[in-house]
PDB file of C-alpha atoms in Angstrom:
ATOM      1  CA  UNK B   1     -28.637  -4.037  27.555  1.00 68.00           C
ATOM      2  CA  UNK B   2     -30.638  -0.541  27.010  1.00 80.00           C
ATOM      3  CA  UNK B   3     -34.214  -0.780  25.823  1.00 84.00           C
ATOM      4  CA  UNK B   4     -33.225   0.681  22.339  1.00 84.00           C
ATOM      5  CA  UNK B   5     -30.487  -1.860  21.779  1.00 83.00           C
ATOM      6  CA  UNK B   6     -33.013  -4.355  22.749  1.00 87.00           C
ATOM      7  CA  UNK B   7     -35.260  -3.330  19.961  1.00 88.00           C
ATOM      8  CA  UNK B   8     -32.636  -3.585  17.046  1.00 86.00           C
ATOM      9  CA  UNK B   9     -31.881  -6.494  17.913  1.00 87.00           C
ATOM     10  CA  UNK B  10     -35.725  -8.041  18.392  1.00 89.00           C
ATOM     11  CA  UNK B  11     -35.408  -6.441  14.460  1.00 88.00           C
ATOM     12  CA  UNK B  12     -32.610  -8.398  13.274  1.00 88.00           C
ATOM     13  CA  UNK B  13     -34.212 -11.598  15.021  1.00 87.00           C
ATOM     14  CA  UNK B  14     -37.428 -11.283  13.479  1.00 88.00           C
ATOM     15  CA  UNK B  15     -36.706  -9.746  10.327  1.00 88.00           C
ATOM     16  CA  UNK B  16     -33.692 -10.414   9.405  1.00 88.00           C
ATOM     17  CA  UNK B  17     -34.007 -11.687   6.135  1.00 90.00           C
ATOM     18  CA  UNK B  18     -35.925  -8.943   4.976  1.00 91.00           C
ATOM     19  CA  UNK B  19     -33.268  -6.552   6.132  1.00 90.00           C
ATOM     20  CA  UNK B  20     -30.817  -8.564   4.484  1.00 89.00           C
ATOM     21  CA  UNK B  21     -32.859  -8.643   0.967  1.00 90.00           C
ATOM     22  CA  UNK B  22     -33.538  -4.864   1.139  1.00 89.00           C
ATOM     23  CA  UNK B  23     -30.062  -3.852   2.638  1.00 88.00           C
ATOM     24  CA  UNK B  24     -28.835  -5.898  -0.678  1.00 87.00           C
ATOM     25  CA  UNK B  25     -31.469  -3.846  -3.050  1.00 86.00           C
ATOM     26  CA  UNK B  26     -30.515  -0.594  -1.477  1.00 83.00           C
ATOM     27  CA  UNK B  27     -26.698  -1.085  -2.140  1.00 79.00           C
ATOM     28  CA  UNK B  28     -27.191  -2.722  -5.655  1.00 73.00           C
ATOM     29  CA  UNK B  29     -29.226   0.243  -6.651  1.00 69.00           C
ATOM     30  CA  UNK B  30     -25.948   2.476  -5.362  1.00 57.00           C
ATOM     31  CA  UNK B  31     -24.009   0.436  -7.678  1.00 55.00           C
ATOM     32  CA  UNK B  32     -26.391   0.338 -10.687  1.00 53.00           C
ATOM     33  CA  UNK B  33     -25.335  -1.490 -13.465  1.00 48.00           C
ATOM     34  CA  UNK B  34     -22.023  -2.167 -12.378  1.00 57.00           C
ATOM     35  CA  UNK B  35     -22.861  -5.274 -10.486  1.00 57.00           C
ATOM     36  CA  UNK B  36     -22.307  -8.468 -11.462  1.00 67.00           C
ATOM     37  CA  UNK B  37     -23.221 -11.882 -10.514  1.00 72.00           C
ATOM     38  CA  UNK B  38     -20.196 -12.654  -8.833  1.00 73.00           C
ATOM     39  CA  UNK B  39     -20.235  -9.029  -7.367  1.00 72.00           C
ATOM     40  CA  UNK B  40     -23.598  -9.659  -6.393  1.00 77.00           C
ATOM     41  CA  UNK B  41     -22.596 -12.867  -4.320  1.00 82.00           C
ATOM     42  CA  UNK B  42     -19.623 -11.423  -3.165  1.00 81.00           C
ATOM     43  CA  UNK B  43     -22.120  -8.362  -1.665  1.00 83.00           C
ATOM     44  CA  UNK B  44     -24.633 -10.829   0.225  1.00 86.00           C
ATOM     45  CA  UNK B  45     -21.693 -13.016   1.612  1.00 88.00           C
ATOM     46  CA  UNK B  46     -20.167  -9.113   3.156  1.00 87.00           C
ATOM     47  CA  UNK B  47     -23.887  -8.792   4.414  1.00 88.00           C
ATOM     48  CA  UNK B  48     -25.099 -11.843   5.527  1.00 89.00           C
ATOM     49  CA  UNK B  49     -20.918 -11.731   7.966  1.00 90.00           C
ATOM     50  CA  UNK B  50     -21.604  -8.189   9.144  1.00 91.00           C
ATOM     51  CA  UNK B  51     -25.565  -8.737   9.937  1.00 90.00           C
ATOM     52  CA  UNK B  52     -24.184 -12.341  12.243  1.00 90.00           C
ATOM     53  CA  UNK B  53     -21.482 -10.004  13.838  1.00 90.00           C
ATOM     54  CA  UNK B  54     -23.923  -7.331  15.235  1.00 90.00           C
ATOM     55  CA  UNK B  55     -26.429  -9.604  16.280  1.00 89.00           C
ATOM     56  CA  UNK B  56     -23.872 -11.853  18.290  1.00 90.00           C
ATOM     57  CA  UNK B  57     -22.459  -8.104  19.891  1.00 90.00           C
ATOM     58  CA  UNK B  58     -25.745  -7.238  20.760  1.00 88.00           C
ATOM     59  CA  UNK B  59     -26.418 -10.481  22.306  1.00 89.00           C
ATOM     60  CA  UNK B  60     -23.559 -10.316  24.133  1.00 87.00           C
ATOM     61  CA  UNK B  61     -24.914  -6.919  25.479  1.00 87.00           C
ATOM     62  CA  UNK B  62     -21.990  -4.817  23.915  1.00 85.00           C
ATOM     63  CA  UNK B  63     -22.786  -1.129  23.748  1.00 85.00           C
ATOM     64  CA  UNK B  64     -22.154   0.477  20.542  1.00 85.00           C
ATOM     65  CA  UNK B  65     -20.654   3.477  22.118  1.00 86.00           C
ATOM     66  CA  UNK B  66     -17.594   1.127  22.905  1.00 87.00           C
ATOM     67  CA  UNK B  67     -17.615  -0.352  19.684  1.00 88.00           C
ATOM     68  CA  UNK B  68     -13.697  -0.547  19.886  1.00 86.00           C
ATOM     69  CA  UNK B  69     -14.906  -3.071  23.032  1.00 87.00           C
ATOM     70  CA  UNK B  70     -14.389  -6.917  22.654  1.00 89.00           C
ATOM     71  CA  UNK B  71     -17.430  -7.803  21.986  1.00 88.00           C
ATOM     72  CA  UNK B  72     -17.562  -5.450  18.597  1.00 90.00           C
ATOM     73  CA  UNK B  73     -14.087  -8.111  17.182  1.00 90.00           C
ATOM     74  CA  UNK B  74     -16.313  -9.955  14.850  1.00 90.00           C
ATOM     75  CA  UNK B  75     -17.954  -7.236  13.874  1.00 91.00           C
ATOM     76  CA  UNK B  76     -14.601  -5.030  13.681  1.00 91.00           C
ATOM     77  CA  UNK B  77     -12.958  -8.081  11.626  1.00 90.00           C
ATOM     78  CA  UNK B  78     -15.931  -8.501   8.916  1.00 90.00           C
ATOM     79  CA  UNK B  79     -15.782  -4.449   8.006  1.00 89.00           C
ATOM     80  CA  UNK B  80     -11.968  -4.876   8.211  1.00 88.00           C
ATOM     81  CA  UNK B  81     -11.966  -7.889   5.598  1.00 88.00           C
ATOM     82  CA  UNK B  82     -14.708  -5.364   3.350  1.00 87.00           C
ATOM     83  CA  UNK B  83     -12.585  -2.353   3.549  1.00 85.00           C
ATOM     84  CA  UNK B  84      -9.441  -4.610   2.409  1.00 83.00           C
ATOM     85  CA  UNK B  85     -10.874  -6.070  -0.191  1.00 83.00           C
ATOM     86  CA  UNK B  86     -12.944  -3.174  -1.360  1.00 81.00           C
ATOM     87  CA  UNK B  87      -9.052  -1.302  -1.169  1.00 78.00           C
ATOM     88  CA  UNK B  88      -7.311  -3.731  -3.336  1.00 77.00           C
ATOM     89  CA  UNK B  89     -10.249  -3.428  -6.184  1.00 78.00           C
ATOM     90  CA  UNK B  90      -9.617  -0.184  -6.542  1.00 76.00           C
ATOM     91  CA  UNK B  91     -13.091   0.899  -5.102  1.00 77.00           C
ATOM     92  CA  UNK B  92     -13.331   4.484  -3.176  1.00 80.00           C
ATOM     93  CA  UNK B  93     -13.244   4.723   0.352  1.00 82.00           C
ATOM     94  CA  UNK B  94     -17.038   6.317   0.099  1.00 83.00           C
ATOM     95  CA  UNK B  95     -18.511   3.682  -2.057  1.00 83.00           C
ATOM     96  CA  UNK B  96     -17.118   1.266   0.902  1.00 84.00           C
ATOM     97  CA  UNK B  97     -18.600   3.739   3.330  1.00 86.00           C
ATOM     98  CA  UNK B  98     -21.850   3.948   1.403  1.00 87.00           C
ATOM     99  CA  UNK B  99     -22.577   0.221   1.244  1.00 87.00           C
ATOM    100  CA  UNK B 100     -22.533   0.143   5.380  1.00 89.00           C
ATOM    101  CA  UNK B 101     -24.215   3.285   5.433  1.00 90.00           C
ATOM    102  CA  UNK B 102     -26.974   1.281   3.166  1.00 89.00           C
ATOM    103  CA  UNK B 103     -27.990  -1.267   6.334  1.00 90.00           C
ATOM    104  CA  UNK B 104     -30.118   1.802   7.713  1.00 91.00           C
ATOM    105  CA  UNK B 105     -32.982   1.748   5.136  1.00 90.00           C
ATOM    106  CA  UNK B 106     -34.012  -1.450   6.188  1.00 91.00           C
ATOM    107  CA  UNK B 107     -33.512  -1.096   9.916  1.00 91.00           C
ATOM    108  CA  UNK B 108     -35.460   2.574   9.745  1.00 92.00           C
ATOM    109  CA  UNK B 109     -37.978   0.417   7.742  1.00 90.00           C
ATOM    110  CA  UNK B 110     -38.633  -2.745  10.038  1.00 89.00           C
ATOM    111  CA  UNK B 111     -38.566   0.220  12.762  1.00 90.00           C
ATOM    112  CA  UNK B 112     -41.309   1.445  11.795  1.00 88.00           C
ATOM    113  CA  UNK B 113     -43.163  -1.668  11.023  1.00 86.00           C
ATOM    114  CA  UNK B 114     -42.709  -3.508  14.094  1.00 85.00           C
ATOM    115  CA  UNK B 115     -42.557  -0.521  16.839  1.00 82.00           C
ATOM    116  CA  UNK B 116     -45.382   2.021  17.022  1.00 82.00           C
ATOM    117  CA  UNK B 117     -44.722   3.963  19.962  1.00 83.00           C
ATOM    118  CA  UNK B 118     -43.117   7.197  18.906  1.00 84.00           C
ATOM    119  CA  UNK B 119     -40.603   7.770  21.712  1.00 86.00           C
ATOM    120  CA  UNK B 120     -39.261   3.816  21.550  1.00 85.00           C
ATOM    121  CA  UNK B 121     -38.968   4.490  17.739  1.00 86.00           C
ATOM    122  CA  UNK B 122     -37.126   7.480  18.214  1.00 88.00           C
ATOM    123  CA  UNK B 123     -34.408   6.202  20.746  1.00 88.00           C
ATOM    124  CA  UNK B 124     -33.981   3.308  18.669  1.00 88.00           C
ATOM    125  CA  UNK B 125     -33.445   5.538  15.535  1.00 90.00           C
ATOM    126  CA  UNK B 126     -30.301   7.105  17.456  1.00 90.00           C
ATOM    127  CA  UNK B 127     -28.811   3.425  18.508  1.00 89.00           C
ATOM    128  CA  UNK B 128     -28.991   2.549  15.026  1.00 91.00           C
ATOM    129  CA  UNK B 129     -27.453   5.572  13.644  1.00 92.00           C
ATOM    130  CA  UNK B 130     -24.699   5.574  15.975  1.00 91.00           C
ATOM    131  CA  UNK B 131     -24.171   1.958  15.632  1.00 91.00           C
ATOM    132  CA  UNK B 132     -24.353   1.872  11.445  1.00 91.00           C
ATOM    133  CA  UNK B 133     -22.049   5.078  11.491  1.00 93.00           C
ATOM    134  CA  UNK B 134     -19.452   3.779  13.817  1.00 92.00           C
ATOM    135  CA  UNK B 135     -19.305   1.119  11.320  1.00 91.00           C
ATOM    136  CA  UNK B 136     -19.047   3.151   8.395  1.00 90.00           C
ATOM    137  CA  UNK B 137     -16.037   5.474  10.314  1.00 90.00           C
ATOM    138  CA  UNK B 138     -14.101   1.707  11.030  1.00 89.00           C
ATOM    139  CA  UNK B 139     -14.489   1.108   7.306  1.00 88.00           C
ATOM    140  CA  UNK B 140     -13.130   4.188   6.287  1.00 86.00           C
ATOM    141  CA  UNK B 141      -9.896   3.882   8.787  1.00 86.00           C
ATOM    142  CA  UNK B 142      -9.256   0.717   7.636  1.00 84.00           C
ATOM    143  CA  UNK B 143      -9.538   1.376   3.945  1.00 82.00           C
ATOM    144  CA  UNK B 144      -7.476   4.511   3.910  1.00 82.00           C
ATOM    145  CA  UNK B 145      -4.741   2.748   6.147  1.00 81.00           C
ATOM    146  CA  UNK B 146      -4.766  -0.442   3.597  1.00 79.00           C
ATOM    147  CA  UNK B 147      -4.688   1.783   0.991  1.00 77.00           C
ATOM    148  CA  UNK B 148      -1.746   3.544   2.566  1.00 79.00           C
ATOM    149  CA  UNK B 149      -0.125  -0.226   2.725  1.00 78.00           C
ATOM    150  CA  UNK B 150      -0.618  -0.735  -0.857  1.00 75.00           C
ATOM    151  CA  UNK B 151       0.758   2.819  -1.777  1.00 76.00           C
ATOM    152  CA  UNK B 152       3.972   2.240   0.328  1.00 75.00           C
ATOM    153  CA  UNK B 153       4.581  -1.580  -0.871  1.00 76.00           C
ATOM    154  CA  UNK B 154       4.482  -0.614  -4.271  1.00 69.00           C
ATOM    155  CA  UNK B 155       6.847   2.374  -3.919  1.00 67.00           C
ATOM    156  CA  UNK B 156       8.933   0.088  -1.784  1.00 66.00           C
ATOM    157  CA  UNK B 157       8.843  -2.432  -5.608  1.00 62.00           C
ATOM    158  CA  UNK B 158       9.260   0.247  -8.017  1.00 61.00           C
ATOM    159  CA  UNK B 159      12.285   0.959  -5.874  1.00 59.00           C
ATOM    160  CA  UNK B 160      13.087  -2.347  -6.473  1.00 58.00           C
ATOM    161  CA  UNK B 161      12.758  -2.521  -9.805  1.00 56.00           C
ATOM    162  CA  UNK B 162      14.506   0.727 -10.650  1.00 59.00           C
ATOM    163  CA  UNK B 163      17.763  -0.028  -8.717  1.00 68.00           C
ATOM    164  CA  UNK B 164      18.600  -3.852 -10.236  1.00 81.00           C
ATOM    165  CA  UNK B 165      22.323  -4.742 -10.155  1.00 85.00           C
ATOM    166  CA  UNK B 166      23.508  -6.248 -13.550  1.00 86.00           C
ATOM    167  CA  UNK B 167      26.391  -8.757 -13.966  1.00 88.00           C
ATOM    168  CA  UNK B 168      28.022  -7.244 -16.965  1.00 87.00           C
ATOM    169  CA  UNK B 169      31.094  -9.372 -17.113  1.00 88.00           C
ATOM    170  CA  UNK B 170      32.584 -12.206 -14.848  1.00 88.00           C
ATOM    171  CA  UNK B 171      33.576  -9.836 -11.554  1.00 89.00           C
ATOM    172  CA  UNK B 172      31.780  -6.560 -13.201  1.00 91.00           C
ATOM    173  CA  UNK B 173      28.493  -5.589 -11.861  1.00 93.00           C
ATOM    174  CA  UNK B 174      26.699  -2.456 -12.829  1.00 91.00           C
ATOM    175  CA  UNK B 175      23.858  -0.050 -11.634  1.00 88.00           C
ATOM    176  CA  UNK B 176      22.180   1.749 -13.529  1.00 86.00           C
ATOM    177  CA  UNK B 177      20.557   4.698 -11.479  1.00 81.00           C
ATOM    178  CA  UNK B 178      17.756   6.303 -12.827  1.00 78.00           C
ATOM    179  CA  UNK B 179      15.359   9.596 -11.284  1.00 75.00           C
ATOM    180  CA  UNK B 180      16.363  11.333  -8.255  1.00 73.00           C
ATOM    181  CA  UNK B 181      18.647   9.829  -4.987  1.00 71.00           C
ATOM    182  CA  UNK B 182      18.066  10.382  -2.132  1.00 71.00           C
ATOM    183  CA  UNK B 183      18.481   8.743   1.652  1.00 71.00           C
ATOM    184  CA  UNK B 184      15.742   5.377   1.208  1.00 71.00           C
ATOM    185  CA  UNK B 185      16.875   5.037  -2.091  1.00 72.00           C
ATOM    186  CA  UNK B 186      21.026   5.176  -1.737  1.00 75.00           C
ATOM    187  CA  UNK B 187      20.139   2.696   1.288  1.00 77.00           C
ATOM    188  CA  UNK B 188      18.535   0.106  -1.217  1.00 78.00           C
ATOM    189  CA  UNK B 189      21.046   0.321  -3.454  1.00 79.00           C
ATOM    190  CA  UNK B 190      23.964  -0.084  -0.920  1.00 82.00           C
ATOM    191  CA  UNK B 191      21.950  -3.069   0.505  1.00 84.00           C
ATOM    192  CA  UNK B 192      21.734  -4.780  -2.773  1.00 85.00           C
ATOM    193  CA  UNK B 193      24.843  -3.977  -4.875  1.00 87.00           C
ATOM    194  CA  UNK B 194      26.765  -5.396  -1.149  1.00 89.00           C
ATOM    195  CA  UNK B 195      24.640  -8.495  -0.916  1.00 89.00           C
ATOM    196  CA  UNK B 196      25.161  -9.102  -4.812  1.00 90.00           C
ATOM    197  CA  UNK B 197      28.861  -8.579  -4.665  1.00 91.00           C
ATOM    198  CA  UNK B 198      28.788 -11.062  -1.564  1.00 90.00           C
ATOM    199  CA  UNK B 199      27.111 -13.374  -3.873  1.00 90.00           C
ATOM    200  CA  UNK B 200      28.965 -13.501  -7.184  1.00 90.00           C
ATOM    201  CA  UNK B 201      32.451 -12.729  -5.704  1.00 90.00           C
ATOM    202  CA  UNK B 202      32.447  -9.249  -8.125  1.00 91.00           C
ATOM    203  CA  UNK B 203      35.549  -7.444  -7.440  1.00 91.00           C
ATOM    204  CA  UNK B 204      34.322  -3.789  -9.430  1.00 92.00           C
ATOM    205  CA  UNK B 205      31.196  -2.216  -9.404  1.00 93.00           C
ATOM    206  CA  UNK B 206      29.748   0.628 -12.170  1.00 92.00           C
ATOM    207  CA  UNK B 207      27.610   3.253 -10.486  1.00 89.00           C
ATOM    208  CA  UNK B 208      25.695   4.475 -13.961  1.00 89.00           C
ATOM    209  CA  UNK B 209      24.151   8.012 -13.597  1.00 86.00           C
ATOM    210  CA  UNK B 210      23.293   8.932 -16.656  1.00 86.00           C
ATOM    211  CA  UNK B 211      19.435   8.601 -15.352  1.00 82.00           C
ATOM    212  CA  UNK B 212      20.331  11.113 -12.868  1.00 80.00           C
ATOM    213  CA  UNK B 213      18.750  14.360 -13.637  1.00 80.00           C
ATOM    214  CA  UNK B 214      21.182  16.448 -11.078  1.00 77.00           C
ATOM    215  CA  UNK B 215      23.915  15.867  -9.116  1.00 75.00           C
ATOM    216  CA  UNK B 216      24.136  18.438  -5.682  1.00 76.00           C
ATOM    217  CA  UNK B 217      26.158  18.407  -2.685  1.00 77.00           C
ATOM    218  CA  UNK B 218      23.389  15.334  -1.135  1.00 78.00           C
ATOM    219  CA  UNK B 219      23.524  13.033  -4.349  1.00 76.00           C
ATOM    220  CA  UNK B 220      27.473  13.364  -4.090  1.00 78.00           C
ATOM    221  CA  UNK B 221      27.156  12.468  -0.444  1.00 80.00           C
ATOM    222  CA  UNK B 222      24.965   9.128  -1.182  1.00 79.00           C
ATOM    223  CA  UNK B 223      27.210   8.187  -3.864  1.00 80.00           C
ATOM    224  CA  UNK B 224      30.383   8.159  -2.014  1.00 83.00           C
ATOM    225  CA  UNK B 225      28.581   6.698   0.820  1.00 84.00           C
ATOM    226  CA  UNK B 226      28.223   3.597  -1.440  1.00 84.00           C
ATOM    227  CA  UNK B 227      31.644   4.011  -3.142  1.00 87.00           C
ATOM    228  CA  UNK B 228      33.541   3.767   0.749  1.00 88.00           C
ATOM    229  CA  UNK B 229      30.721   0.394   1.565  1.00 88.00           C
ATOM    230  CA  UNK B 230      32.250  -1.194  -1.697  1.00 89.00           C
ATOM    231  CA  UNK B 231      35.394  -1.053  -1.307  1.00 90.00           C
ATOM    232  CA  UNK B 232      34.732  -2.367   2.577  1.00 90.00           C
ATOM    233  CA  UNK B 233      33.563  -5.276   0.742  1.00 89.00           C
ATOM    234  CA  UNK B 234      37.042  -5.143  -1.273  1.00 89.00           C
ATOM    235  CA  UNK B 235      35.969  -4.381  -4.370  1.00 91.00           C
ATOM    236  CA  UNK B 236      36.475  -1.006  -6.324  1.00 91.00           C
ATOM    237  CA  UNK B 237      34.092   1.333  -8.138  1.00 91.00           C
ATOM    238  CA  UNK B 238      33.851   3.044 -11.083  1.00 92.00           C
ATOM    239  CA  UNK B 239      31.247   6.153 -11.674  1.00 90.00           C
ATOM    240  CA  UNK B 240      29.806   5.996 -15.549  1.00 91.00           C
ATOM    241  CA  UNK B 241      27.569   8.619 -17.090  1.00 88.00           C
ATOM    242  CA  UNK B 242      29.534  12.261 -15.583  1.00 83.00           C
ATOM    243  CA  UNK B 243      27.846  14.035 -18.711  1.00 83.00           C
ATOM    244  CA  UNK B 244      29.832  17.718 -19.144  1.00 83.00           C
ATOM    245  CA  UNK B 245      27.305  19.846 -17.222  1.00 81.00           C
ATOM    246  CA  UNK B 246      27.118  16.967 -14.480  1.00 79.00           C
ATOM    247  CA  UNK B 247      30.794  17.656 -14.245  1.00 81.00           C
ATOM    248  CA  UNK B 248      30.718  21.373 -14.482  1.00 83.00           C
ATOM    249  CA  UNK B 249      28.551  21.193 -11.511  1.00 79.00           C
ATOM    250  CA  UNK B 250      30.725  18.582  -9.193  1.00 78.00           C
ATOM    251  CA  UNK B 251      33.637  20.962  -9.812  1.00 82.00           C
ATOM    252  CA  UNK B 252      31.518  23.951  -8.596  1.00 82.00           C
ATOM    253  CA  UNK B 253      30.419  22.497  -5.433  1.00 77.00           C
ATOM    254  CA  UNK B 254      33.835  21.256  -4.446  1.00 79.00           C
ATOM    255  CA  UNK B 255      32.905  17.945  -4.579  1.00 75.00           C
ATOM    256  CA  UNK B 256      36.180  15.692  -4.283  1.00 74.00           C
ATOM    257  CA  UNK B 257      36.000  12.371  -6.270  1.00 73.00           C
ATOM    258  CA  UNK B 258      39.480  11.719  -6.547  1.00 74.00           C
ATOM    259  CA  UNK B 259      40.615   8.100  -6.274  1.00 79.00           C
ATOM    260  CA  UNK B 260      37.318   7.132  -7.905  1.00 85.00           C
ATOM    261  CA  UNK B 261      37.251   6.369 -11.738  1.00 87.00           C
ATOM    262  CA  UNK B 262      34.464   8.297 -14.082  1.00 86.00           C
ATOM    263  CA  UNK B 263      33.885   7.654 -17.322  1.00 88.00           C
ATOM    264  CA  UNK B 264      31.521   9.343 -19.815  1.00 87.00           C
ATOM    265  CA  UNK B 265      29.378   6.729 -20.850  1.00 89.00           C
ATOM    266  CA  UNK B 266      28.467   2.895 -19.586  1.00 88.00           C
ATOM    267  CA  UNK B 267      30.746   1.786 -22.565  1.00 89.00           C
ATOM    268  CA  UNK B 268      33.280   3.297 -21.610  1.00 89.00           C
ATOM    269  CA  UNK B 269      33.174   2.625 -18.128  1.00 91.00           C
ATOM    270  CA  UNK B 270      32.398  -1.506 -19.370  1.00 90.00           C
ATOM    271  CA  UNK B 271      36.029  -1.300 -21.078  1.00 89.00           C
ATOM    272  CA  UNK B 272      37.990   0.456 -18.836  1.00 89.00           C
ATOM    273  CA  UNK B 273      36.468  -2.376 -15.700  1.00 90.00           C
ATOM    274  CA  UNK B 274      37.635  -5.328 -18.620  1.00 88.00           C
ATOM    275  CA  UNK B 275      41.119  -3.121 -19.183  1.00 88.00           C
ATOM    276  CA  UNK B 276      41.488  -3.591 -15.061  1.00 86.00           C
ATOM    277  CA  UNK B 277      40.565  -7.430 -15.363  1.00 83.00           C
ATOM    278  CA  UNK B 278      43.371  -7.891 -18.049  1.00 83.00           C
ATOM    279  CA  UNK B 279      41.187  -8.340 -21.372  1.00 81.00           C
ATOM    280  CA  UNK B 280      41.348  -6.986 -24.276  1.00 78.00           C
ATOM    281  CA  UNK B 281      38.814  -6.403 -27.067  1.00 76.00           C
ATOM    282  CA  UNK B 282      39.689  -6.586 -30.518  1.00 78.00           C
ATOM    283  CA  UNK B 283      37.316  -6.292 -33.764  1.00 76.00           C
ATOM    284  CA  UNK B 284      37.234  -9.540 -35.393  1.00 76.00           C
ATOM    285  CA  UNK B 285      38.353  -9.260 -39.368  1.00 69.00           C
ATOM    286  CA  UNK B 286      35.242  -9.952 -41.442  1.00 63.00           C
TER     287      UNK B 286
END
């Protein structure tokens, strides 16, 4: 272990709970009056984990120039389980950064308490910087790649959400498509019209696009993409919500839908699947 690593940790031995209780002032005071008691808890249990974890690497005579070494996992895991949590709050990645960056007030504090030789002072200044910085760095990575994780799973559930399949009769499910198509999206929707049909035994499926802004030569693509995987499953298809300039525009681009049914409107496309199924709907005399 080098001299200067020696001396932060003689610091955290012998005054560790005053670094703890001003590390804990300094980063309230960041805060302000947005802390609260739970908050406040919350904050000394993050402190008191990451103080334990650099004391047991330095112990362990870990450098903090490796600090992606073994001996920094505690310490890597603690920051980790901060930036995480600090992600799915909604706090900023520099108000994470900001409460690691904290822990050097104290440290430069008890420094200069407890070690009067200039040059020892000095070289332990630039161990703790590069050790508290390297933290701060880890924290950012890991926020912005949790936050990344959060971004992605809830496009992957608005997805979701804006592709369901709808029974509309016994054997009739629908889709309603809404925004733009593309390759991820088509994909969902193929997955889980095909694993619906497979469940309910549906024999037609209604591709709605009315919630399709445009239709080009790639949409076109996707949707007969799904049409062929339907009627793999041996079921048939019918397209619902071809409004005129919709139409005007799969004409223009050459776009061959013959052998598929369209209809103008959901309704439409509704009674026409029933027509197939051999009912009939008749107004009821009032």
């Amino acid at each position: 272990m080098t001299p200067q690593n020696q001396t932060v940790l003689a610091l955290l031995s012998q005054h560790e709970e005053q670094i703890i209780a001003e590390w804990l002032q300094e980063a309230g005071a960041a805060v302000g009056g947005r802390a609260t008691d739970a908050s406040r808890r919350a904050m000394q249990t993050e402190v008191l984990e990451i103080v334990a974890g650099v004391r047991t690497a330095l112990e362990a005579g870990a450098d903090p120039q490796a600090f992606n070494g073994a001996d920094w996992t505690a310490l890597r895991q603690s920051l980790e389980t901060l930036s995480r949590s600090r992600a799915a709050q909604g706090r900023s990645a520099a108000d994470t950064s900001t409460f690691v960056l904290a822990f050097k007030r104290p440290l430069f504090t008890a420094l200069q308490r407890s070690v009067p030789d200039a040059q020892a002072q000095l070289a332990a200044v630039w161990a703790i910087s590069v050790l508290v910085d390297k933290m701060a760095q880890w924290t950012v990575s890991t926020y912005q790649q949790t936050r990344e994780d959060i971004i992605q799973r809830q496009q992957q559930d608005l997805l979701e959400l804006s592709t369901p399949v709808i029974k509309l009769w016994e054997g009739v499910l629908a889709v309603p498509m809404i925004g733009t198509l593309d390759s991820s999206r088509t994909q969902t929707v193929m997955e889980t019209l095909l694993q619906r049909i497979v469940d309910t035994g549906a024999t037609l499926a209604i591709i709605d696009i009315t919630g399709v802004p445009t239709v080009d030569t790639l949409v076109a693509q996707h949707l007969l993409k799904t049409v062929s995987a339907i009627r793999l499953m041996g079921a048939e298809c019918i397209i619902s919500g071809i409004r005129p300039q919709i139409a005007q525009t799969i004409v223009h681009l050459g776009i061959d839908l013959e052998g598929i049914a369209s209809k103008a409107s959901l309704a439409d496309a509704l009674a026409l699947a029933l027509q197939q199924r051999g009912y009939s709907i008749t107004k009821s005399a009032v």
